[in-house]
Short mmCIF file of C-alpha atoms in Angstrom, two decimals:
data_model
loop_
_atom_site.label_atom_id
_atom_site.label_comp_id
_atom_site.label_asym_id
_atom_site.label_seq_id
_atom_site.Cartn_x
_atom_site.Cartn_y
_atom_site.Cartn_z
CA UNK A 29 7.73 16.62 1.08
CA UNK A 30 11.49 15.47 1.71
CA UNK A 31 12.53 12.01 -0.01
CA UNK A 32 14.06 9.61 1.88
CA UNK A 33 16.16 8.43 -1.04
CA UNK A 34 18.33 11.39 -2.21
CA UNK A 35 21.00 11.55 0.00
CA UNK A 36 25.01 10.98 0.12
CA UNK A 37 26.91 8.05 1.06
CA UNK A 38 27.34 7.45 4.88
CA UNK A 39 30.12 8.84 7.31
CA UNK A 40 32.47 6.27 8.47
CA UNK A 41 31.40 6.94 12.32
CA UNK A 42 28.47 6.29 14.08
CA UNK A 43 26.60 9.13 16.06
CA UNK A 44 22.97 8.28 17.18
CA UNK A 45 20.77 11.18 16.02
CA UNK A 46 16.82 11.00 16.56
CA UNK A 47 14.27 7.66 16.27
CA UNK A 48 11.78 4.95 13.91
CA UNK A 49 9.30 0.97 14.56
CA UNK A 50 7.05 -1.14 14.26
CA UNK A 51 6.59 -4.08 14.01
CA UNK A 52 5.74 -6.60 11.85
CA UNK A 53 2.77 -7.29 9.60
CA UNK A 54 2.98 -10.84 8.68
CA UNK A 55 3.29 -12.97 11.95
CA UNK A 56 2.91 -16.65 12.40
CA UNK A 57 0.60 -17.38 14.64
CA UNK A 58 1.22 -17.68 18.53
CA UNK A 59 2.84 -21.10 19.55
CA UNK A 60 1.51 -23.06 22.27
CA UNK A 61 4.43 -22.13 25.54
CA UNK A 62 5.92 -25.47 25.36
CA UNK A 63 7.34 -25.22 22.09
CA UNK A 64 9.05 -21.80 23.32
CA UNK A 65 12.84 -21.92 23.71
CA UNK A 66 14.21 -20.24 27.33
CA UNK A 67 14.20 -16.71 27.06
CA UNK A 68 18.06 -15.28 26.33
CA UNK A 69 19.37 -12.05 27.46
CA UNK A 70 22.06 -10.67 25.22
CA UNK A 71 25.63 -9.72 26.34
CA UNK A 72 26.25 -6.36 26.93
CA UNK A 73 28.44 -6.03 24.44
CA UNK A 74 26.33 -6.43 21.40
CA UNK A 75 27.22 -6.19 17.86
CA UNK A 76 24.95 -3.78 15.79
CA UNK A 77 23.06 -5.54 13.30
CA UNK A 78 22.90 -4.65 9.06
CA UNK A 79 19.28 -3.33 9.89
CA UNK A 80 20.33 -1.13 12.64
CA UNK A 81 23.73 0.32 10.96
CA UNK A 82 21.05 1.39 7.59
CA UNK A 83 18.51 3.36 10.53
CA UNK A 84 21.88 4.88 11.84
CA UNK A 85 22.87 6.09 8.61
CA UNK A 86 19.15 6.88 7.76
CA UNK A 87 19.55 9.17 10.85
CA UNK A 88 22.37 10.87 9.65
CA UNK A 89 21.35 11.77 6.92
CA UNK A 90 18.17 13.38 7.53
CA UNK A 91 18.31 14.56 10.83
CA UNK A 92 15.25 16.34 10.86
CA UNK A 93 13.40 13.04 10.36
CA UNK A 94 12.05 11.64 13.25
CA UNK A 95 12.91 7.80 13.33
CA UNK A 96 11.31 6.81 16.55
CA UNK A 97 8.45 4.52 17.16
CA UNK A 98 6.88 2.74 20.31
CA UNK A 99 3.94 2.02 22.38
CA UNK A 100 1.33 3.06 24.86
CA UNK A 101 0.15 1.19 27.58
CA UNK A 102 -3.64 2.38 29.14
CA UNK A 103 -3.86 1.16 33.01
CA UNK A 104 -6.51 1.26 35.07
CA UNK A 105 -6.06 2.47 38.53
CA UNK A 106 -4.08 4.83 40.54
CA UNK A 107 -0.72 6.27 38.85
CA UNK A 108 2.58 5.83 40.16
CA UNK A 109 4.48 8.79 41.38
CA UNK A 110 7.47 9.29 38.95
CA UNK A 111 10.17 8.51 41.32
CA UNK A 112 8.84 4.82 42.07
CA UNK A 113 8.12 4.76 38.13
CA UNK A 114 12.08 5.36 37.97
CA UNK A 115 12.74 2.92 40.50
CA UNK A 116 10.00 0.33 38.76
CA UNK A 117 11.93 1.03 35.47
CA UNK A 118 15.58 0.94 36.57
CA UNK A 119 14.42 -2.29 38.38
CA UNK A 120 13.22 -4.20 35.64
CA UNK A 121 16.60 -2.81 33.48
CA UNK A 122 18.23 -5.29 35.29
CA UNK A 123 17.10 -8.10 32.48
CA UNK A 124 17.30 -5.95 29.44
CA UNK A 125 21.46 -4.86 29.67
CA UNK A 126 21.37 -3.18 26.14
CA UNK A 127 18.45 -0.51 27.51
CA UNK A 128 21.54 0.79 29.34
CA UNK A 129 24.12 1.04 26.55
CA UNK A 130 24.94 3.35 23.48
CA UNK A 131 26.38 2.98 19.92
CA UNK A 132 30.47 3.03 19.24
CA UNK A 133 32.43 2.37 17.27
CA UNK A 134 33.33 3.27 12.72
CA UNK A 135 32.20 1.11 10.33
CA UNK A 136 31.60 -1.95 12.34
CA UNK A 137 30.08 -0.40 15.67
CA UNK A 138 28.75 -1.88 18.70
CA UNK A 139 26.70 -1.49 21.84
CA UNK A 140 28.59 -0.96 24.66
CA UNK A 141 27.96 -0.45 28.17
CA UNK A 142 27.10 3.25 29.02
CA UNK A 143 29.10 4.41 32.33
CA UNK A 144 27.05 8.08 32.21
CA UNK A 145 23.10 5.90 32.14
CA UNK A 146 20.75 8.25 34.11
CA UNK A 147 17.50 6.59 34.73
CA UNK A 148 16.35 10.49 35.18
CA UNK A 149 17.12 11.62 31.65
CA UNK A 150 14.69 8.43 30.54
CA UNK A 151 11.75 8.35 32.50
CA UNK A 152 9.56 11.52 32.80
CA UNK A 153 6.06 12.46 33.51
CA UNK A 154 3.30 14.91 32.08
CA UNK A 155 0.35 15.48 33.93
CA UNK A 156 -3.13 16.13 32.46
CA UNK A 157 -4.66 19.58 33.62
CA UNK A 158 -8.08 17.44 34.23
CA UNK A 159 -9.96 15.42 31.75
CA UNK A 160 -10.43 17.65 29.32
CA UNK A 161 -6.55 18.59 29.07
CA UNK A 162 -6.56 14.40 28.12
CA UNK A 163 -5.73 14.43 24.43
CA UNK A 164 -3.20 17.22 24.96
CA UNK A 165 -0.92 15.21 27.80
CA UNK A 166 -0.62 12.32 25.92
CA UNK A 167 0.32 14.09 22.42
CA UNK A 168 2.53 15.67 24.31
CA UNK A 169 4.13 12.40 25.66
CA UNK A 170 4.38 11.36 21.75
CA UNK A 171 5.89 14.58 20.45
CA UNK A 172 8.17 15.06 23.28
CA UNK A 173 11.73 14.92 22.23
CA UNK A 174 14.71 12.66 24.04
CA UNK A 175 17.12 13.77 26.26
CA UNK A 176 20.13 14.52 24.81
CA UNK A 177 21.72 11.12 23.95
CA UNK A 178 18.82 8.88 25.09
CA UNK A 179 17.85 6.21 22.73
CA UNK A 180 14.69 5.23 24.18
CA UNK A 181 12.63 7.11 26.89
CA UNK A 182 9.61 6.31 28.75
CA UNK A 183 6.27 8.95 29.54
CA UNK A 184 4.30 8.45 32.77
CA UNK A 185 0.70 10.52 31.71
CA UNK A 186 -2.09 10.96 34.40
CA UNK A 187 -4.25 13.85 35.96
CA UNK A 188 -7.22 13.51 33.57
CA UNK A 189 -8.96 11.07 36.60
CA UNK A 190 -7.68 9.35 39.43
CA UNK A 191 -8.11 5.54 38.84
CA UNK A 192 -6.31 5.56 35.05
CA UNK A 193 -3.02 6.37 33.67
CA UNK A 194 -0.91 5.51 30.16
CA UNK A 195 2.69 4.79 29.95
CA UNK A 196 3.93 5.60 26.75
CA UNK A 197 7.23 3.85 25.65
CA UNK A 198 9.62 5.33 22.50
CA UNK A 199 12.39 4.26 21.03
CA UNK A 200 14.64 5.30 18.09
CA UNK A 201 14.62 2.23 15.64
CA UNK A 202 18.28 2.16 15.19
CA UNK A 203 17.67 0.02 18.48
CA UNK A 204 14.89 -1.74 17.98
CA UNK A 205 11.85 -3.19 15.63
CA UNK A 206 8.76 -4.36 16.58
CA UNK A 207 9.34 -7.58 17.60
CA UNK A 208 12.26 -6.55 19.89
CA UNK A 209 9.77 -3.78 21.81
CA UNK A 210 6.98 -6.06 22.37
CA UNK A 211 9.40 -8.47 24.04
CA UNK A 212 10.56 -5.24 26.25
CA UNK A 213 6.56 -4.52 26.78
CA UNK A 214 6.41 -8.34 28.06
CA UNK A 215 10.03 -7.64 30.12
CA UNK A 216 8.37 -4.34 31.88
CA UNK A 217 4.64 -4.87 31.71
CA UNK A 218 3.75 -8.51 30.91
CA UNK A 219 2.36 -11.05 33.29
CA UNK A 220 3.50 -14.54 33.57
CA UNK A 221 4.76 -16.68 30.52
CA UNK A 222 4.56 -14.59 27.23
CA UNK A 223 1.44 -16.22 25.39
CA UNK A 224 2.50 -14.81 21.69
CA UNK A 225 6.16 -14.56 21.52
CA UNK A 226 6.64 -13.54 17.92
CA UNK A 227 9.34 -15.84 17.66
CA UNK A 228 9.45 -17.89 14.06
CA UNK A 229 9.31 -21.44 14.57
CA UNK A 230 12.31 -23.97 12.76
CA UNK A 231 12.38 -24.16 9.20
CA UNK A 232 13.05 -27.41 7.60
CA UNK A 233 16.70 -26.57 6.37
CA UNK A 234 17.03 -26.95 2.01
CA UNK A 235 20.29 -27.42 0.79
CA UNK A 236 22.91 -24.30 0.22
CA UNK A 237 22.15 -23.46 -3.45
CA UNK A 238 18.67 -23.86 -3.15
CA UNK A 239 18.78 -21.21 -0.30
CA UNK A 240 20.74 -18.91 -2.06
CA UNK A 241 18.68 -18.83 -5.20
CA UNK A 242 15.60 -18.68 -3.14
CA UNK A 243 17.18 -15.25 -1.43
CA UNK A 244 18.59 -14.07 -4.00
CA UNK A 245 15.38 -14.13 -5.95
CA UNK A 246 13.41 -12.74 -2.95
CA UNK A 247 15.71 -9.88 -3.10
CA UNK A 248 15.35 -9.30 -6.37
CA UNK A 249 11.68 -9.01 -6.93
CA UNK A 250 11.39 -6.53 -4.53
CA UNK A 251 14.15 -4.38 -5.16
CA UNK A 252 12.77 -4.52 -8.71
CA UNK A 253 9.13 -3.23 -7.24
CA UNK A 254 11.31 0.06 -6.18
CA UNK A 255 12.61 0.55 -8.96
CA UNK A 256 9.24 0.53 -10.85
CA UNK A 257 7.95 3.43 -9.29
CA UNK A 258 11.54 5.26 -9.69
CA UNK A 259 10.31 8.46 -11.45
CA UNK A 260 7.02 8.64 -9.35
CA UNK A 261 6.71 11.37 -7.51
CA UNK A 262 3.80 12.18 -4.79
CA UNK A 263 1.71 15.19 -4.99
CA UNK A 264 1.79 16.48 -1.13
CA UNK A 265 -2.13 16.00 0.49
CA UNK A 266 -1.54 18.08 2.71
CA UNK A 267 1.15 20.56 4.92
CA UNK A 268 1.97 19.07 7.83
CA UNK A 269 2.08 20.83 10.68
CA UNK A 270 4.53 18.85 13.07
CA UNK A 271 2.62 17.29 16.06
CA UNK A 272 1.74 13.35 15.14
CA UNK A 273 -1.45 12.66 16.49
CA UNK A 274 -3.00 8.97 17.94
CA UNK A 275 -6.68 7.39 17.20
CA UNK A 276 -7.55 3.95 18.06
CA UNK A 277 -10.14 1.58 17.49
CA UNK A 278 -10.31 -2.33 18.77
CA UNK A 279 -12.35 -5.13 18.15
CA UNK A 280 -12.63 -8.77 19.89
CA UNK A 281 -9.33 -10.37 18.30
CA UNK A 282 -11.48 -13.75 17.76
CA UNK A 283 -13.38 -11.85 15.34
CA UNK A 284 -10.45 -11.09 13.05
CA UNK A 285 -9.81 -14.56 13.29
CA UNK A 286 -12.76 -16.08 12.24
CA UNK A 287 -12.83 -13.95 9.22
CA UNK A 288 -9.53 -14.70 8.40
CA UNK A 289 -9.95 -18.60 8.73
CA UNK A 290 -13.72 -18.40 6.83
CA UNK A 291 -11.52 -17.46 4.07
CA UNK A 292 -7.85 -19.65 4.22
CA UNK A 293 -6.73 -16.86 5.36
CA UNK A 294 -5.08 -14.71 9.16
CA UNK A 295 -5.94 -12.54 11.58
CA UNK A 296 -3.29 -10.12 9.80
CA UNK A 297 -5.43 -10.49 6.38
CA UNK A 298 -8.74 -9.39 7.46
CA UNK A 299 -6.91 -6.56 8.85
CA UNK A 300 -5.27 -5.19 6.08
CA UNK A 301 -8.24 -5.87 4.05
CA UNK A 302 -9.99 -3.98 6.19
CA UNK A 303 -7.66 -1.01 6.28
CA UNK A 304 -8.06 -0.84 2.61
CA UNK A 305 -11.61 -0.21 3.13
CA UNK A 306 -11.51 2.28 5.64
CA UNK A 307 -9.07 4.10 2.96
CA UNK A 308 -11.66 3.53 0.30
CA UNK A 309 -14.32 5.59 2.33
CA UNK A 310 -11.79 7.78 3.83
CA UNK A 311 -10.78 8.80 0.15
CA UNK A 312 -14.26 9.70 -0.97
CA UNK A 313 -14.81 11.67 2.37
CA UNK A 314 -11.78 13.91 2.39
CA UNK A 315 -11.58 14.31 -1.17
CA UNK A 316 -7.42 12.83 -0.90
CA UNK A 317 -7.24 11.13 -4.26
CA UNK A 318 -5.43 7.65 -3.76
CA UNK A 319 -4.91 6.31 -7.17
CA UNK A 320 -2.09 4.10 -5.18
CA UNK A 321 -1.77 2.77 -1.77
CA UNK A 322 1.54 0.33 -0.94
CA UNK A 323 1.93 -0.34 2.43
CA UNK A 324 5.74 -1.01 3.85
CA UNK A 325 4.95 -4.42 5.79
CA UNK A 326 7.96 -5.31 8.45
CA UNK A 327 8.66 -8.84 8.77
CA UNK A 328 9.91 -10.18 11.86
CA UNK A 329 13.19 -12.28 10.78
CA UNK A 330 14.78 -13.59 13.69
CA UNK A 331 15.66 -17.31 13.78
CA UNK A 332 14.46 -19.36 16.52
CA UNK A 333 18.13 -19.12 18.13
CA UNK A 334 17.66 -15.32 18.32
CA UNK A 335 15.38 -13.70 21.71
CA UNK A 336 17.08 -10.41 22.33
CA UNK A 337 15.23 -7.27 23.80
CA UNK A 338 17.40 -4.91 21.31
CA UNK A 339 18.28 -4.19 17.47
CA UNK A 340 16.21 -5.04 14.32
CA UNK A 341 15.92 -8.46 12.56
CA UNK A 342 12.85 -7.57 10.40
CA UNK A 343 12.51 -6.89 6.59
CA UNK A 344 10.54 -4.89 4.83
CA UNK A 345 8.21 -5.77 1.96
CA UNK A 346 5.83 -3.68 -0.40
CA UNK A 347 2.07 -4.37 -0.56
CA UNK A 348 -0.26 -2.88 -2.68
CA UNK A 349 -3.63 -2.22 -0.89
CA UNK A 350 -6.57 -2.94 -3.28
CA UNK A 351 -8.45 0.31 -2.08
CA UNK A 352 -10.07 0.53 -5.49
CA UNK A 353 -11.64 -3.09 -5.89
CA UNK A 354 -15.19 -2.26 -6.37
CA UNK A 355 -17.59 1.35 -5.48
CA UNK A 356 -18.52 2.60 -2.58
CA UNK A 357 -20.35 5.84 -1.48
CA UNK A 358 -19.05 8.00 0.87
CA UNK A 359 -21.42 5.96 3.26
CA UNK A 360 -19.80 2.85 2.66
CA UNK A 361 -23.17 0.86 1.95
CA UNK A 362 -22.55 -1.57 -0.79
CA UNK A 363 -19.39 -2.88 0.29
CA UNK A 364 -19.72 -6.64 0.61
CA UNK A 365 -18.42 -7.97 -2.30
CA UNK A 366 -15.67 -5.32 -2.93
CA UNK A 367 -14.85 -6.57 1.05
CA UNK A 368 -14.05 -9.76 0.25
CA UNK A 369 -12.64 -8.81 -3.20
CA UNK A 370 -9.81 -6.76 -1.29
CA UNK A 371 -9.16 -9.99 1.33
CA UNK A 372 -8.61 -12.68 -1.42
CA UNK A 373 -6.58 -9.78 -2.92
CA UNK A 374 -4.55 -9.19 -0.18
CA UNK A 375 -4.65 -13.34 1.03
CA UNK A 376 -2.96 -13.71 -2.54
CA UNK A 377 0.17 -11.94 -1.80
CA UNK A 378 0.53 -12.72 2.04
CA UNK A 379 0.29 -16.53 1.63
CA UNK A 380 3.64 -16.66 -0.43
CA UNK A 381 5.07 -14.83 2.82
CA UNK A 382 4.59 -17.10 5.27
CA UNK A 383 5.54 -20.05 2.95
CA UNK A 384 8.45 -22.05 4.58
CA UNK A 385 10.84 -21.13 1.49
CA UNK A 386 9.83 -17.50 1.50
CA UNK A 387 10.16 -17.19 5.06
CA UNK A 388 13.82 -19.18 5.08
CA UNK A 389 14.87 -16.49 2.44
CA UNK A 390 13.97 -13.61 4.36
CA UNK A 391 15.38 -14.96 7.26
CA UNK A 392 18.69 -15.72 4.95
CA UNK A 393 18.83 -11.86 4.01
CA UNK A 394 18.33 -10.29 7.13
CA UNK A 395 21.09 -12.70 8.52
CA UNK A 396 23.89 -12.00 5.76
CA UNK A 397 22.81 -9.16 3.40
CA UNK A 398 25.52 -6.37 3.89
CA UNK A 399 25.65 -3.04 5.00
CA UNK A 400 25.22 -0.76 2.29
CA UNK A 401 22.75 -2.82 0.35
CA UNK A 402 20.73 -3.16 3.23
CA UNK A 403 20.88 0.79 3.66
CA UNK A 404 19.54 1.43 -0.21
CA UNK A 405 17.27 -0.79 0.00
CA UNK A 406 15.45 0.84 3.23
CA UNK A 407 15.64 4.20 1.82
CA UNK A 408 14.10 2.92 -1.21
CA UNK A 409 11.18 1.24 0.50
CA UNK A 410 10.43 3.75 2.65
CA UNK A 411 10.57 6.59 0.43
CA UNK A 412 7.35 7.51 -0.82
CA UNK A 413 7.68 7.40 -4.51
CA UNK A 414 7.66 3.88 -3.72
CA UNK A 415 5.30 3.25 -0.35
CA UNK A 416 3.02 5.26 1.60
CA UNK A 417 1.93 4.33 4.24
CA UNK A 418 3.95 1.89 7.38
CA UNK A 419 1.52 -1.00 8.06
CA UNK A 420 2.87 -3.39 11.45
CA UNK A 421 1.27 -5.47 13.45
CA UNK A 422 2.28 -7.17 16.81
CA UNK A 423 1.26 -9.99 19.58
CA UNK A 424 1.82 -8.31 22.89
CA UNK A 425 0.26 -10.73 25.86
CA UNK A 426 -2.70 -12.07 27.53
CA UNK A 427 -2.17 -9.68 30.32
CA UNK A 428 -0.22 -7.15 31.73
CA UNK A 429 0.21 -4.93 34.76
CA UNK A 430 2.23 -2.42 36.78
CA UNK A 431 2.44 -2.90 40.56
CA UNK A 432 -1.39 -3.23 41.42
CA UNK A 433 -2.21 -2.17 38.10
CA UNK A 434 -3.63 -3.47 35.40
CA UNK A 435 -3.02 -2.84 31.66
CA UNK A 436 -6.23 -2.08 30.34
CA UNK A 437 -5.24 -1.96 26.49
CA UNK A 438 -2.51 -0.76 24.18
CA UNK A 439 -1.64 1.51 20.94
CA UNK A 440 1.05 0.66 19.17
CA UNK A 441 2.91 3.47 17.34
CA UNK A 442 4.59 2.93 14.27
CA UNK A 443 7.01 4.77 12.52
CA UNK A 444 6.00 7.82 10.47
CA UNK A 445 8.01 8.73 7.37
CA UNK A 446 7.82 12.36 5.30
CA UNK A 447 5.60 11.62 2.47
CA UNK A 448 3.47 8.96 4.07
CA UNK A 449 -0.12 9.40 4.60
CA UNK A 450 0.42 7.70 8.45
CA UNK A 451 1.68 5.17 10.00
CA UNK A 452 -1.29 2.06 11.29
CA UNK A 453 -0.45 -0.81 14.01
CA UNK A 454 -2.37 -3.65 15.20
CA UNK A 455 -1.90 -4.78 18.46
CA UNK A 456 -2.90 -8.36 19.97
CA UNK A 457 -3.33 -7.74 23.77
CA UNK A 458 -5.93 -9.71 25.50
CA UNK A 459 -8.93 -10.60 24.18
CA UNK A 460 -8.86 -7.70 21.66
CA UNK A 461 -7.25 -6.58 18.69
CA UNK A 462 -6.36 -2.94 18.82
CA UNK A 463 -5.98 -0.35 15.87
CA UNK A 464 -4.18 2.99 16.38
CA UNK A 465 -3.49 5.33 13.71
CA UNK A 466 -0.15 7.92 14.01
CA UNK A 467 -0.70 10.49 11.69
CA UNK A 468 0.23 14.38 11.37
CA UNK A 469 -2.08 16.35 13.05
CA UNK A 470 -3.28 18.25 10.10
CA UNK A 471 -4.18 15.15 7.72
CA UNK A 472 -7.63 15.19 6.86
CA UNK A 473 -10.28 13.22 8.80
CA UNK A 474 -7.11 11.52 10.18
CA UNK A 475 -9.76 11.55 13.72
CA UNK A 476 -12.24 9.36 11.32
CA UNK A 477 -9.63 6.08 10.31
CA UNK A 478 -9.97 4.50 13.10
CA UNK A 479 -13.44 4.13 13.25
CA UNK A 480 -13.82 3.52 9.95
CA UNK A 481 -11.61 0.76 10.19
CA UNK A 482 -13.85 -0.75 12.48
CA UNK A 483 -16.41 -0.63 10.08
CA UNK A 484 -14.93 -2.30 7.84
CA UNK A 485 -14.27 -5.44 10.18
CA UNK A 486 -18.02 -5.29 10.79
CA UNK A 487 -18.92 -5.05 6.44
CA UNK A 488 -16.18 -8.45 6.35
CA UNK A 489 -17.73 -10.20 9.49
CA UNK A 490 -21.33 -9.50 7.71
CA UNK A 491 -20.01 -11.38 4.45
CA UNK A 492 -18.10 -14.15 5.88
CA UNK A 493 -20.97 -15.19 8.11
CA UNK A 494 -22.55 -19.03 7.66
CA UNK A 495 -26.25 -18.28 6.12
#
C-alpha cells in the first residue's frame, strides 16, 4: 500500500485536487449555552490556515488519495424532491459564505469568493431501486466523486421506503475538520441553540516562556513517536478493492458516560477502550494479526475567539490502543478485567490531553506552527508505518430536522488513509452515541466492527456496575 510520507516538496501554487475529516477524539465536555460566545460568521475572504495549506499539499501530491470525509444524516419521513433540496441548501448558504468560495492564491493562498458557484454541481440525488437496492444507494452516495472543482457536495438518498431518507454531506479536508462540519450540520440541520458546541473553553493564560516550552515540548514528543516507528513498514491485510463501505452501531450516550465517570474518566475513554476490544475479537476472528494498533486522534484546537464553519484548527496525536491487554476467545467471554485494563490504559494517556497546559500548547501550535512543518508532520502521522487507523469523535445536537423532518440519527465518516485498517467516528446526537465504521469494502469482517463494538460497551458497563 502507498505511503503517505515519500513524496517531494510542494509546488508554489495551490490547485484543490480531491478530499479528507473528522473530527476530534478528545473533546471537553458540552458547556451549559450561557457560557457560549455569539456565533461568528467569517468574512468571505478568508485566509487558509497551516492545517489546510499541509491537506492541499497532501492533495497534490497523491492525487489518487481520496482526502474527503463527512457525514450522514438518517430522517424519518417523506424525502424532499432535489430541486427544493437545492433551494433548502442554497438557502441556508446564506450563513456559511466560505461554502461558496474556492482556494487562490501561491504560497500564502486564500478563500475567495467564487463568481462561477452552481448550487447544481453540489447537491445531487440517488435513488434506491426499493429496499433491497438500500445499501447500494447510499455507498454510492459515499463513493461518488465531486464535480469538477467542488470542494464539498451534498447526496439526497431515498426510494428504499417512503417515510425515510439520508442526506449524506462530504467535504475535502483541505476545507474543513471535524469540528468545523458539525457546526455546518448544526447551520443546515440543527434545531434551536447548539447544545454541544465543541468550542474549548478559556485557558488561564501562563506567562510567554512557559508557553513556549510547554509547545515546544508537546511538539517534540510526538514528532519523536514518528520517528520511532521510521523503518516500520506494514504488511498489507488485505487488497483493497476501491468502494469504502459504512456500518454503524449506537448505544444510549448516558451509558458511555457513566462508565467513563465510574472510572475518572469520559465518554471519549470508554469508547476507545471499547474499540480496542472490538479489535481484540475482531483480530482472533479474521485471523488479521495486530501486533500494533495507534490510532491518529484529531484534536479540536480552536480558541474560544474562533467559530467559523470552514478550515481546520485540529491536531493530531498518536495513541496506542491496548488491544492486547489480557485473552480473549474468539467469543469474547472472559473479558472483564482485560476491559477495564484497556480503559485505565487508555484514561492514562487522554487525561494529560485535556490538562489546561497540554491543551494551551496544542492550541499554541495549531495557532503559529508554520507551513512546512505542519505539512511533515501530517504526512508522518498519517502514514501508516506510524498509525493505522483515524479515530474522531464529535458532539452534533440534541435535535435536528429538515423542513417537517426529523433527523433520526447520524454516521459520521472519517477520513480513510492507504494503509489504514479504517477509519471509526463517534457521534453525540440525541440521546445516543453513534459508531460508524468507513472501511474498504473488501476488509475482513469489516460488516462485524460495529457490532462488536457494541459489545464491548456492554462487557465495560457489566464491570463498572455498583455490586
Amino acid at each position: 500500500m502507498p505511503d503517505l510520507e515519500q513524496s517531494a516538496e510542494p509546488a508554489e501554487s495551490v490547485q484543490p485536487a480531491e478530499p479528507a475529516e473528522p473530527a476530534e477524539s478528545v473533546q471537553p465536555e458540552p458547556r451549559a449555552s450561557s457560557e457560549r460566545s455569539a456565533p461568528s460568521v467569517p468574512s468571505p475572504r478568508h485566509p487558509t490556515h497551516a492545517v489546510d495549506r499541509a491537506f492541499l499539499g497532501m492533495e497534490r501530491r497523491r492525487p489518487d488519495v481520496r482526502w474527503d470525509a463527512g457525514g450522514v444524516a438518517y430522517l424519518g419521513g417523506p424525502p424532499p424532491a432535489l430541486s427544493d433540496l437545492r433551494a433548502y441548501v442554497g438557502f441556508r448558504l446564506g450563513g456559511l459564505p466560505l461554502h461558496t468560495s474556492r482556494v487562490e492564491g501561491g504560497r500564502r493562498p486564500r478563500w475567495q469568493p467564487d463568481a462561477a458557484f452552481d448550487i447544481d454541481r453540489h447537491v445531487h440525488e440517488v435513488v434506491a431501486d426499493g429496499p433491497a437496492a438500500w445499501d447500494s444507494a447510499l455507498h454510492t452516495a459515499l463513493n461518488a466523486p465531486f464535480a469538477p472543482g467542488a470542494l464539498w457536495g451534498v447526496w439526497l438518498v431515498h426510494g428504499h421506503q417512503p417515510d425515510a431518507y439520508a442526506v449524506c454531506y462530504r467535504f475535502r479536508h483541505a476545507c474543513q475538520d471535524g469540528s468545523a462540519a458539525a457546526m455546518t450540520f448544526r447551520a443546515m440541520l440543527g434545531e434551536g441553540e447548539p447544545s454541544a458546541r465543541p468550542v474549548p473553553g478559556r485557558i488561564r493564560r501562563a506567562g510567554v516562556p512557559r508557553r513556549v516550552g510547554a509547545a515546544v515540548g508537546l511538539a517534540t514528543k510526538f514528532v519523536a513517536g514518528t520517528l520511532a516507528v521510521r523503518g516500520h513498514r506494514p504488511d498489507a491485510v488485505f487488497t483493497p478493492s476501491g468502494e469504502r463501505r459504512l456500518w454503524r452501531g449506537r448505544v444510549p450516550a448516558d451509558t458511555l458516560r457513566r462508565i467513563g465517570a465510574a472510572r475518572g474518566g469520559s465518554a471519549h475513554d470508554v469508547h476507545l477502550a471499547a474499540l480496542a476490544g472490538a479489535l481484540s475479537v475482531w483480530s482472533a476472528r479474521s485471523g488479521v494479526p495486530l501486533p500494533r494498533v495507534t490510532a491518529v486522534l484529531p484534536i479540536d484546537a480552536r480558541r474560544p475567539d474562533e467559530d467559523q464553519t470552514w478550515g481546520n484548527r485540529c491536531f493530531a496525536v498518536p495513541l496506542e490502543l491496548p488491544v492486547r491487554t489480557g485473552s480473549e476467545d474468539p467469543d469474547g467471554t472472559g473479558a472483564g478485567p482485560a476491559a477495564l485494563r484497556r480503559l485505565d490504559h487508555v484514561m492514562a494517556t487522554t487525561r494529560k490531553l485535556r490538562g489546561e497546559a497540554w491543551r494551551q500548547a496544542i492550541q499554541d501550535l495549531v495557532r503559529f506552527m508554520p507551513g512546512r512543518p505542519t505539512e511533515w508532520y501530517l504526512r508522518r502521522i498519517l502514514s501508516p508505518r506510524v498509525t493505522n487507523v483515524m479515530a474522531t469523535s464529535m458532539p452534533l445536537a440534541e435535535k435536528g430536522s429538515l423542513g417537517e423532518t426529523q433527523v433520526m440519527g447520524t454516521a459520521l465518516l472519517p477520513l480513510v488513509v492507504p494503509g489504514h485498517l479504517f477509519g471509526v467516528g463517534l457521534s453525540f446526537f440525541g440521546d445516543w452515541a453513534e459508531v460508524s465504521f468507513v472501511a474498504d469494502g473488501a476488509l475482513p469482517l469489516g460488516e462485524s466492527l460495529a457490532e462488536l463494538w457494541e459489545r464491548a460497551v456492554g462487557e465495560l458497563e457489566e464491570n463498572t456496575a455498583p455490586v
